[in-house]
């Protein structure tokens, strides 16, 4: 009895760990208008990191393979979560680009 409970617990932990979570960005953030050109550029760099993580979470990785093998809806959820994160990154990038241009940062 104990062995089967331990095995069930281990399987549950494995399945739950198969889900990935990509950080989400807020499209508009308090203080955006006060950002300097250098800070806006730093925000662009941070967005690149989030975008890369989201792309990694959409591709073939350990979590997604485990999700497909043991609980395929988790793989779909991982993909959709990463897709939403990438959409938010693009929206945030557009907001920052508007600020960048309004402040004539490339001048």
XYZ file of C-alpha atoms in Angstrom:
107
model
C 0.000 0.000 0.000
C 2.721 2.455 0.928
C 4.634 1.750 -2.281
C 1.632 2.530 -4.455
C 0.989 5.775 -2.559
C 4.592 6.840 -2.993
C 4.451 5.973 -6.692
C 1.211 7.931 -7.104
C 2.714 10.927 -5.309
C 5.853 10.779 -7.448
C 3.761 10.598 -10.634
C 1.651 13.551 -9.517
C 4.722 15.659 -8.761
C 6.195 14.728 -12.141
C 3.010 15.646 -14.010
C 2.576 18.950 -12.190
C 6.199 19.855 -12.853
C 5.587 19.305 -16.567
C 3.821 22.651 -16.781
C 5.903 25.674 -17.652
C 5.100 29.267 -16.927
C 6.400 32.130 -18.981
C 6.643 35.505 -17.257
C 4.001 37.972 -18.418
C 4.724 41.665 -18.833
C 2.345 44.514 -18.199
C 1.818 46.386 -21.443
C 1.676 49.765 -19.707
C 3.472 50.322 -16.445
C 3.407 53.177 -13.955
C 6.284 55.517 -14.635
C 6.651 54.649 -18.312
C 6.518 58.315 -19.308
C 9.378 59.088 -16.923
C 11.758 56.510 -18.414
C 14.988 57.839 -19.897
C 16.160 56.680 -23.298
C 18.668 54.337 -21.630
C 15.944 52.887 -19.415
C 13.703 52.325 -22.428
C 16.560 50.494 -24.130
C 17.014 48.394 -21.001
C 13.298 47.543 -21.118
C 13.738 46.409 -24.733
C 16.565 44.116 -23.602
C 14.367 42.661 -20.843
C 11.598 42.049 -23.375
C 14.065 40.141 -25.553
C 14.781 37.836 -22.598
C 11.072 37.209 -21.974
C 10.528 36.593 -25.695
C 13.362 34.044 -25.765
C 11.990 32.244 -22.710
C 8.525 32.119 -24.253
C 9.927 30.680 -27.483
C 11.816 28.054 -25.474
C 8.633 27.122 -23.605
C 6.789 26.630 -26.891
C 9.391 24.328 -28.351
C 10.476 20.816 -27.531
C 11.759 20.746 -23.976
C 11.652 18.331 -21.056
C 8.457 19.805 -19.610
C 6.588 19.668 -22.908
C 7.724 16.133 -23.700
C 6.613 14.989 -20.250
C 3.330 16.820 -20.716
C 2.684 15.104 -24.039
C 3.535 11.695 -22.620
C 1.577 11.929 -19.382
C -1.023 14.679 -19.692
C -1.299 16.148 -23.187
C -3.566 19.099 -22.201
C -0.617 20.491 -20.214
C 1.421 20.678 -23.430
C -1.365 22.674 -25.075
C -1.524 24.917 -22.007
C 2.243 25.477 -22.100
C 2.052 26.463 -25.751
C -0.883 28.833 -25.225
C 0.740 30.386 -22.136
C 3.933 31.099 -24.066
C 1.948 32.431 -27.020
C 0.093 34.889 -24.778
C 3.382 36.000 -23.206
C 4.796 36.721 -26.676
C 1.701 38.756 -27.582
C 2.152 40.844 -24.432
C 5.830 41.371 -25.242
C 4.922 42.725 -28.681
C 2.285 45.045 -27.210
C 4.764 46.302 -24.593
C 7.412 46.774 -27.284
C 4.982 48.977 -29.270
C 4.253 51.142 -26.207
C 7.959 51.546 -25.512
C 8.686 52.337 -29.161
C 6.099 55.132 -29.072
C 7.835 56.565 -25.988
C 11.240 56.114 -27.593
C 10.166 58.063 -30.648
C 8.298 60.744 -28.634
C 11.463 61.417 -26.655
C 13.566 61.509 -29.863
C 15.871 58.898 -28.420
C 17.430 57.984 -31.750
C 18.432 61.593 -32.438
